[in-house]
Short mmCIF file of C-alpha atoms in Angstrom, two decimals:
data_model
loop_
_atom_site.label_atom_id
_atom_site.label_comp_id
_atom_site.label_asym_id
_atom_site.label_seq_id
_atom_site.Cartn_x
_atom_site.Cartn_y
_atom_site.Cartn_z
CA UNK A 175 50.48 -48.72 4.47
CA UNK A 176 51.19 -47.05 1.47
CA UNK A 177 53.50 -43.40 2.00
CA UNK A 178 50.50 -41.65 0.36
CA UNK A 179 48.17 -43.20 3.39
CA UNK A 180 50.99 -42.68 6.22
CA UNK A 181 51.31 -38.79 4.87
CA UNK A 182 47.77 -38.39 5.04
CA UNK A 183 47.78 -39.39 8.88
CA UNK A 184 50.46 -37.90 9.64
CA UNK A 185 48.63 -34.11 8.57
CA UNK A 186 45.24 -35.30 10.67
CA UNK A 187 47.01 -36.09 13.63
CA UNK A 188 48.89 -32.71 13.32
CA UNK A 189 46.01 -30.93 12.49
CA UNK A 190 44.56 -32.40 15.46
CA UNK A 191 47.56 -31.17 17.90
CA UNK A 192 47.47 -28.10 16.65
CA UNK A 193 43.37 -27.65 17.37
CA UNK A 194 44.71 -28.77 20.66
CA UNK A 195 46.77 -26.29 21.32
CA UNK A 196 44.77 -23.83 19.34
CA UNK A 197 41.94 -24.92 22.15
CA UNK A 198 44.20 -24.41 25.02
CA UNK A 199 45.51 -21.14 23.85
CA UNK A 200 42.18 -19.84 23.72
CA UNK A 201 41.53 -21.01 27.26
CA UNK A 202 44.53 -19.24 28.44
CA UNK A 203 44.33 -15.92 26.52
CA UNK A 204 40.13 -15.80 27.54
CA UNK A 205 39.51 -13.02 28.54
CA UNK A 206 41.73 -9.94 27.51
CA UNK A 207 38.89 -7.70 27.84
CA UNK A 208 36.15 -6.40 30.39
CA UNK A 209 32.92 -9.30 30.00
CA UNK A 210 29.68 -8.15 29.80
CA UNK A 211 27.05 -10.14 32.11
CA UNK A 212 23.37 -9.47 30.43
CA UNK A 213 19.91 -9.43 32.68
CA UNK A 214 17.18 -9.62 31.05
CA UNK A 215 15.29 -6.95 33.31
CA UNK A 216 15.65 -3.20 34.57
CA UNK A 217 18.33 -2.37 37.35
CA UNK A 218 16.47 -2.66 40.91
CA UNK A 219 14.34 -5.54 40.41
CA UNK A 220 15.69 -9.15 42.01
CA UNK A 221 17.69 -9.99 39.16
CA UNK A 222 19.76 -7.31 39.14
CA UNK A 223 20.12 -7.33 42.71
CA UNK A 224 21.74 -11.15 41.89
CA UNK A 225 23.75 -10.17 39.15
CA UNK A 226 25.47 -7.06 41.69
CA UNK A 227 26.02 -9.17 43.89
CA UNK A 228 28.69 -11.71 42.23
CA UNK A 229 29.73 -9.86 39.02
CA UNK A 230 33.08 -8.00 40.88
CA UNK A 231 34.00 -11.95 42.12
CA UNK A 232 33.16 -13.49 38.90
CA UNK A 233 35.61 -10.47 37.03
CA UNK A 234 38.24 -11.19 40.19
CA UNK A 235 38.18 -15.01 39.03
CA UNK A 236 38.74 -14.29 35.50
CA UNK A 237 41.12 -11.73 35.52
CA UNK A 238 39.02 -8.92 33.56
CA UNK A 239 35.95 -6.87 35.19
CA UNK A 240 32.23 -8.28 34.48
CA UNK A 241 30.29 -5.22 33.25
CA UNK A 242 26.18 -5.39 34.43
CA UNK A 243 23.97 -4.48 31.17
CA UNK A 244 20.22 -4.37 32.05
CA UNK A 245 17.86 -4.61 29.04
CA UNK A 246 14.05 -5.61 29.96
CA UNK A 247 11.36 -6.32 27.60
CA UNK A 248 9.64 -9.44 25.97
CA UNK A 249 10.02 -11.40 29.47
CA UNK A 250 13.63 -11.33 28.90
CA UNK A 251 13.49 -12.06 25.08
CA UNK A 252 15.18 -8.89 23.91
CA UNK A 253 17.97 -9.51 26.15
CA UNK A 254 18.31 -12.69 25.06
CA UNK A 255 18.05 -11.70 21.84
CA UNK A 256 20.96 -9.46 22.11
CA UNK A 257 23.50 -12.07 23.41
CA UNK A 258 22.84 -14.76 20.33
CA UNK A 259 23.36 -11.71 18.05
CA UNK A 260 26.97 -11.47 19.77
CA UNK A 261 30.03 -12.92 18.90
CA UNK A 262 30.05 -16.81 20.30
CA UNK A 263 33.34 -15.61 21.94
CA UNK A 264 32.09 -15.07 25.84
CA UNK A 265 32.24 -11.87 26.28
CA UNK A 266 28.80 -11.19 26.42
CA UNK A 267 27.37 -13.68 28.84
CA UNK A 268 23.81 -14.14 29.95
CA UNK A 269 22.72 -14.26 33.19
CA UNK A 270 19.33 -16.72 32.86
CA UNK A 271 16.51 -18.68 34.23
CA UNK A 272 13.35 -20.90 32.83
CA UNK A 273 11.53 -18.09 32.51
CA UNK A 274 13.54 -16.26 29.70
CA UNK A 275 14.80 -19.06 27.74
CA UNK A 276 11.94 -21.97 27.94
CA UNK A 277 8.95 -20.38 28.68
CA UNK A 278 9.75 -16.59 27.18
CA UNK A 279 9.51 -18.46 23.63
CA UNK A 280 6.93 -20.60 23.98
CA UNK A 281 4.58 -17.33 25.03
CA UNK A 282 6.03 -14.68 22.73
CA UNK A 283 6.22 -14.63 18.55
CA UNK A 284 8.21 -12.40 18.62
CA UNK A 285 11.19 -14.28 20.27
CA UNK A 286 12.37 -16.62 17.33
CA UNK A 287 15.34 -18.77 19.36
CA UNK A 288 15.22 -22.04 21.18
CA UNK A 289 15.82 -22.81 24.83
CA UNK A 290 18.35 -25.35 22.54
CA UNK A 291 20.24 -21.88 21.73
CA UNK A 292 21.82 -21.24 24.47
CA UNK A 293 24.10 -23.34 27.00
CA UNK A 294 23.84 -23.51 31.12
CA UNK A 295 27.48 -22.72 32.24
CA UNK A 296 26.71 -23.09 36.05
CA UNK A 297 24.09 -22.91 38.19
CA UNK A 298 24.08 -19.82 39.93
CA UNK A 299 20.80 -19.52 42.75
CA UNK A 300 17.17 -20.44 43.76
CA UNK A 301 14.71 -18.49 44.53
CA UNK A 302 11.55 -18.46 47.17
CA UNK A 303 7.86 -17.46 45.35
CA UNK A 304 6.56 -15.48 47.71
CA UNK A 305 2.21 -14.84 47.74
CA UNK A 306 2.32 -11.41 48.20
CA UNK A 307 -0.86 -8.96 47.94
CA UNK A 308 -1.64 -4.97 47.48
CA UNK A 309 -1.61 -3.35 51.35
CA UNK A 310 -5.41 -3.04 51.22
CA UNK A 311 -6.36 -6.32 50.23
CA UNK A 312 -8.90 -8.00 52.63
CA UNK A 313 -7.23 -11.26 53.14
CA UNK A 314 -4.38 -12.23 56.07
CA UNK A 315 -3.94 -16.07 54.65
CA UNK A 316 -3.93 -18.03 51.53
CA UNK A 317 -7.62 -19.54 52.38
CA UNK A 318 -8.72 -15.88 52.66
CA UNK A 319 -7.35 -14.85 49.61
CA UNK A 320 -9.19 -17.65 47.60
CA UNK A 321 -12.21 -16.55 48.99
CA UNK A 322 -11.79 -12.96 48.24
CA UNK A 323 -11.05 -14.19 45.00
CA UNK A 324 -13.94 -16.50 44.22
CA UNK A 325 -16.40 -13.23 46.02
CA UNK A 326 -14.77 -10.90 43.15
CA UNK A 327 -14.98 -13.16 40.43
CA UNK A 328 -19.16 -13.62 41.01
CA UNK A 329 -19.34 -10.10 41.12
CA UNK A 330 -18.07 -10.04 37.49
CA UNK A 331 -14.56 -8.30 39.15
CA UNK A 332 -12.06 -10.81 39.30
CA UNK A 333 -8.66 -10.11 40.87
CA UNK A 334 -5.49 -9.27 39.33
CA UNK A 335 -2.19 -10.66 39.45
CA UNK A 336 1.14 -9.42 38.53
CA UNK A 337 3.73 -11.03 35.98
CA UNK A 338 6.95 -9.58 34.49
CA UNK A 339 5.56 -10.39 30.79
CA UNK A 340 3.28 -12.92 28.79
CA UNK A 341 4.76 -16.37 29.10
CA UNK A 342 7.25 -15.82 31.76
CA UNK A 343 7.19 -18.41 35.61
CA UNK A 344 5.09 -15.97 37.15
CA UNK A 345 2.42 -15.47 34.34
CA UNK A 346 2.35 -19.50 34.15
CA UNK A 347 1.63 -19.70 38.10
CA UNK A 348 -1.12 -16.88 37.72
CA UNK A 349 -3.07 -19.23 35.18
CA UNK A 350 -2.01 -22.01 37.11
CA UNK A 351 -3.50 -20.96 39.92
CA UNK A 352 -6.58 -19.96 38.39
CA UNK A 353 -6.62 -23.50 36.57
CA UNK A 354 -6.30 -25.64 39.68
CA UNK A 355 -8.75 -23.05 42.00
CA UNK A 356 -11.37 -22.49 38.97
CA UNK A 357 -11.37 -18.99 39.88
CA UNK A 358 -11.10 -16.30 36.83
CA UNK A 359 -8.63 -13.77 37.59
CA UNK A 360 -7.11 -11.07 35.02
CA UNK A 361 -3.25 -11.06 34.24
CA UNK A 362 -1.56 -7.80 34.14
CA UNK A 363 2.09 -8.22 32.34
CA UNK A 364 4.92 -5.62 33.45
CA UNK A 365 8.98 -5.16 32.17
CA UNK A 366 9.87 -6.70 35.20
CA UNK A 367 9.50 -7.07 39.00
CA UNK A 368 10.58 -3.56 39.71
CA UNK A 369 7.33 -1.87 37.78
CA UNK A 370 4.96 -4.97 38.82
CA UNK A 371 5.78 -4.11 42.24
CA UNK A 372 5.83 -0.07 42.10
CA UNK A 373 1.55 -0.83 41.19
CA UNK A 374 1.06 -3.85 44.10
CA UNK A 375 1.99 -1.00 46.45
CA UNK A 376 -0.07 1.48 44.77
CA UNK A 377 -2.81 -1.18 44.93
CA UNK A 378 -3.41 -0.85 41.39
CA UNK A 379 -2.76 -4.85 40.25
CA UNK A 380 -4.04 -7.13 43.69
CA UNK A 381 -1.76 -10.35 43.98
CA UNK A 382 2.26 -11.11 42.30
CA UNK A 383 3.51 -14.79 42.67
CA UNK A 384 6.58 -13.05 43.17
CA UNK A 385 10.72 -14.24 43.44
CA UNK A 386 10.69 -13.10 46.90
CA UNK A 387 13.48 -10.21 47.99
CA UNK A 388 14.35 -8.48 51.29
CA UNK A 389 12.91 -5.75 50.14
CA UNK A 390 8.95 -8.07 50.56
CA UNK A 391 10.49 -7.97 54.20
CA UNK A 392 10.84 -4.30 54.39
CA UNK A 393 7.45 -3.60 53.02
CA UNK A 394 5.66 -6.28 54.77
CA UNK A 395 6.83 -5.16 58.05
CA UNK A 396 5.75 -1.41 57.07
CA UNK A 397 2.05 -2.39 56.11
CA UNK A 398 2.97 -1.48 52.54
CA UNK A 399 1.88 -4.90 51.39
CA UNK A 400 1.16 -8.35 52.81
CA UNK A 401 3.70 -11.63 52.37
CA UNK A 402 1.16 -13.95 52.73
CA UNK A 403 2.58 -17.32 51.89
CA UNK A 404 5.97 -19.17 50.45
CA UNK A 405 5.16 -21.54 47.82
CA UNK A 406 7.53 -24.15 49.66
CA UNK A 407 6.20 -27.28 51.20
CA UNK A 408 7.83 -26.36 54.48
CA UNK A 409 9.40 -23.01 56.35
CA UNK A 410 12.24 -22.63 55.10
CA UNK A 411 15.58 -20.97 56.51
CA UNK A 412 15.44 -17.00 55.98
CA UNK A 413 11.98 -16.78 55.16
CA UNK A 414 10.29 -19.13 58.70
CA UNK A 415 8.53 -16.10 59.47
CA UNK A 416 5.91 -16.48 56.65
CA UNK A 417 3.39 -19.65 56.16
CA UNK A 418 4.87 -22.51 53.61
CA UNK A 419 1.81 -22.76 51.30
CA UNK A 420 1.36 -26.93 52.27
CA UNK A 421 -0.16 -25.09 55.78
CA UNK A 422 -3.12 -23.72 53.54
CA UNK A 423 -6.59 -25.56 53.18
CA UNK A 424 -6.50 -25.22 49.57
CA UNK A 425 -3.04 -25.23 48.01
CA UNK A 426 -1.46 -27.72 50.39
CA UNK A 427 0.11 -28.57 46.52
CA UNK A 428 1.12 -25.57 44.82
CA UNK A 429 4.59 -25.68 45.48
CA UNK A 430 7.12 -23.93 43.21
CA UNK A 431 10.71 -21.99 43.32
CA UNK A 432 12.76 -21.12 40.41
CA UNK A 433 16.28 -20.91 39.78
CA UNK A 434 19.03 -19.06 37.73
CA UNK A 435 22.08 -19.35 35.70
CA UNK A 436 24.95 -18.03 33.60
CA UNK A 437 24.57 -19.29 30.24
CA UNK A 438 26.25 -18.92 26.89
CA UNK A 439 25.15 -19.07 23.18
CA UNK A 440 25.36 -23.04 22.75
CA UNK A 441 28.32 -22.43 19.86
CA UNK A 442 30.95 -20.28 22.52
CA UNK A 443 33.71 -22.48 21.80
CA UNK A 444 34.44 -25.14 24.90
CA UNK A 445 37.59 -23.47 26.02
CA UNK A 446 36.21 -20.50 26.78
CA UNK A 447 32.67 -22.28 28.18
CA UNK A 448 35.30 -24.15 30.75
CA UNK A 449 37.19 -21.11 31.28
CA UNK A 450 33.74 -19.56 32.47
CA UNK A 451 32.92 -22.39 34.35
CA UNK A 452 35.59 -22.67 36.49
CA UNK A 453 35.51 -18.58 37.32
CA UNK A 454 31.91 -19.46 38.11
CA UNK A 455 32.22 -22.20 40.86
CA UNK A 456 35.22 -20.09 42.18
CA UNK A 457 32.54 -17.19 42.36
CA UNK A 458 29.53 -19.59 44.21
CA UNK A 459 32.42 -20.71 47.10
CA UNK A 460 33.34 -16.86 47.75
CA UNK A 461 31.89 -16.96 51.11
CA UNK A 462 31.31 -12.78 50.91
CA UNK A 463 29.24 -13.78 47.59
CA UNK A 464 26.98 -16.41 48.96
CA UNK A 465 26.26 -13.99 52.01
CA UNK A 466 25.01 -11.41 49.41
CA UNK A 467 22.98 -13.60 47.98
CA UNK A 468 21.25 -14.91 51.08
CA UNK A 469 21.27 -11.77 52.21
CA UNK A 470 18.76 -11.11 49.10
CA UNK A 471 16.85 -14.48 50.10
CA UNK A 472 18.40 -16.37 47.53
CA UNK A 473 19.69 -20.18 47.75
CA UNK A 474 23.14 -20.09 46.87
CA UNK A 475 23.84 -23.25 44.41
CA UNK A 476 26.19 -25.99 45.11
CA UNK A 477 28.47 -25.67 42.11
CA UNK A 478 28.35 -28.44 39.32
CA UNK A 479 29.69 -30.22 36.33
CA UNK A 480 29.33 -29.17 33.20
CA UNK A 481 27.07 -32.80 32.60
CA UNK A 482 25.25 -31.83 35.50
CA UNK A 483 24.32 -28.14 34.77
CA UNK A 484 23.44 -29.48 30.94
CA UNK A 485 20.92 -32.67 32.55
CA UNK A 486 19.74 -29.66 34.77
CA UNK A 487 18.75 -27.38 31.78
CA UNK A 488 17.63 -30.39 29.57
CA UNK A 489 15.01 -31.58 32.24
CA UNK A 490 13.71 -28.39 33.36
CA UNK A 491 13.08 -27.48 29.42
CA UNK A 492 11.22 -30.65 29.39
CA UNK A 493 9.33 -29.62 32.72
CA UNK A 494 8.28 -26.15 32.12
CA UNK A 495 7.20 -27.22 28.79
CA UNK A 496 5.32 -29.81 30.03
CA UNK A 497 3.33 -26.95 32.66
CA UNK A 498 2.81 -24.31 29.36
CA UNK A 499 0.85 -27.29 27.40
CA UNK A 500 -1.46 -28.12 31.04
CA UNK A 501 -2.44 -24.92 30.75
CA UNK A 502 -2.72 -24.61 26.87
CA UNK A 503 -0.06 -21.84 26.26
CA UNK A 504 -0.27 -20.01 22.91
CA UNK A 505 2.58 -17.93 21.76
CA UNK A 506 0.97 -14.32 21.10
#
């Protein structure tokens, strides 16, 4: 080995030390400042109510506070939006699901970035779909809804059904439905749950395939709209009192739930993506944190690997792609 060679490995292999060291600085000194945890929709709907209830253990775990910013619009798209034109630094984080970052740009020109942007940190909750009707609407059971449906539709007035925005889980189920029923039936986008609902009980849109919240309790029990079905193939703990769809006649089948997640733009360098991490399975085994969630109806998740969170994200891109081409999704 000639001395010119033997200097020349001698500044990689400090060069690589120091990145090293660099890395695990960064680690360490992450984060000196509050973090802000982005969802994609308006403050009341069942996102936020997710977000509020782990964002003062997630700040405990890192050793900063986690800030809630709300920003609705473009089925999450302008939130998201907002995060990849942050620093890649974590300190804007987004809080995420299928619907916002495969399906939102699959639906919407408008939103110009990949699901391949951004990176699943950890896997934070699932979520029940709930079938839930306007108060008036003359139907007690899936079956009866589907009848209702296929009476309106003859008469040249098919029903409506709720989505939080062109593209998103719940607009693809609405056409789904429709698809695999061959009933017409007219989508009506909103900003987010919160609005979609205000109008199901004002009986002014008729059916939302909806993430189901204690608040469907609430309002079921009142008369102020009906629950009529989980889209689960059995009943499930915290929601037993309502039908698993599999009991209907006619969508023993249509079985779906969703899920969430804390992501970061896919560059955030990996100190700082394990740093987050970490704080983030800390967060899911608070025990005060997981009640608030189930207290909202949510699955808590089992926390994961960094592989595993990735597969999960890789696959259900694949997946919910797959569903927007059955039903011939065209970005508008």
């Amino acid at each position: 080995m000639t001395a010119s060679t033997h200097f020349f490995l001698r500044r990689v292999a400090a060069t690589l030390a120091g990145l090293a060291l660099a890395g695990s600085a960064m680690a360490q000194a992450f984060p000196t400042k509050p973090v802000t945890l982005m969802v994609p929709y308006p403050a009341g709907g069942p996102s936020d109510s997710v977000a509020r209830s782990l964002n003062n253990t997630l700040g405990k775990h890192l050793g900063q506070s986690v800030v809630v910013e709300n920003l609705g619009g473009a089925t999450g798209g302008i939130a998201a939006q907002k995060v990849l034109a942050a620093p890649s630094d974590g300190y804007m984080v987004f809080q995420g699901s299928p619907n916002e970052l495969i399906l939102s740009p699959l639906a919407n020109l408008a939103v110009k970035f990949k699901s391949e942007d951004f990176r699943l940190v950890q896997m934070i909750e699932s979520t029940h779909i709930a079938l839930v009707t306007r108060p008036d609407l003359p139907a007690n059971n899936a079956d009866e809804l589907l009848a209702y449906a296929r009476k309106q539709a003859a008469a040249g007035k098919p029903i409506t059904y709720a989505s939080v925005g062109p593209g998103s889980f719940y607009h693809l189920l609405g056409e789904h439905l429709s698809k695999v029923t061959g009933i017409p039936m007219v989508h009506v986008p909103y900003k987010g749950a919160a609005p979609a609902n205000q109008d199901l009980l004002g009986s002014r849109v008729d059916i939302f395939l909806a993430p189901y919240g204690k608040n469907y309790e609430e309002f079921h029990k009142q008369g102020k709209l009906k629950v009529l079905a989980m889209l689960n193939r059995e009943r499930m703990e915290g929601v037993k009192e309502y039908p698993a769809i599999s009991e209907s006649q006619s969508l023993k089948d249509f079985t779906f739930n969703t899920w969430s997640g804390l992501f970061v733009k896919k560059d955030t360098p990996e100190p700082v993506v394990q740093a987050l991490h970490k704080a983030m399975s800390e967060t899911l085994g608070d025990a005060q944190v997981r009640a608030n969630l189930e207290a909202n109806s949510r699955v808590p998740a089992k926390p994961q690997s960094l592989a595993a969170v990735s597969k999960v994200y890789t696959d259900g891109t694949a997946q919910y792609r797959a569903i927007a081409k059955s039903i011939d999704l065209k970005p508008q």
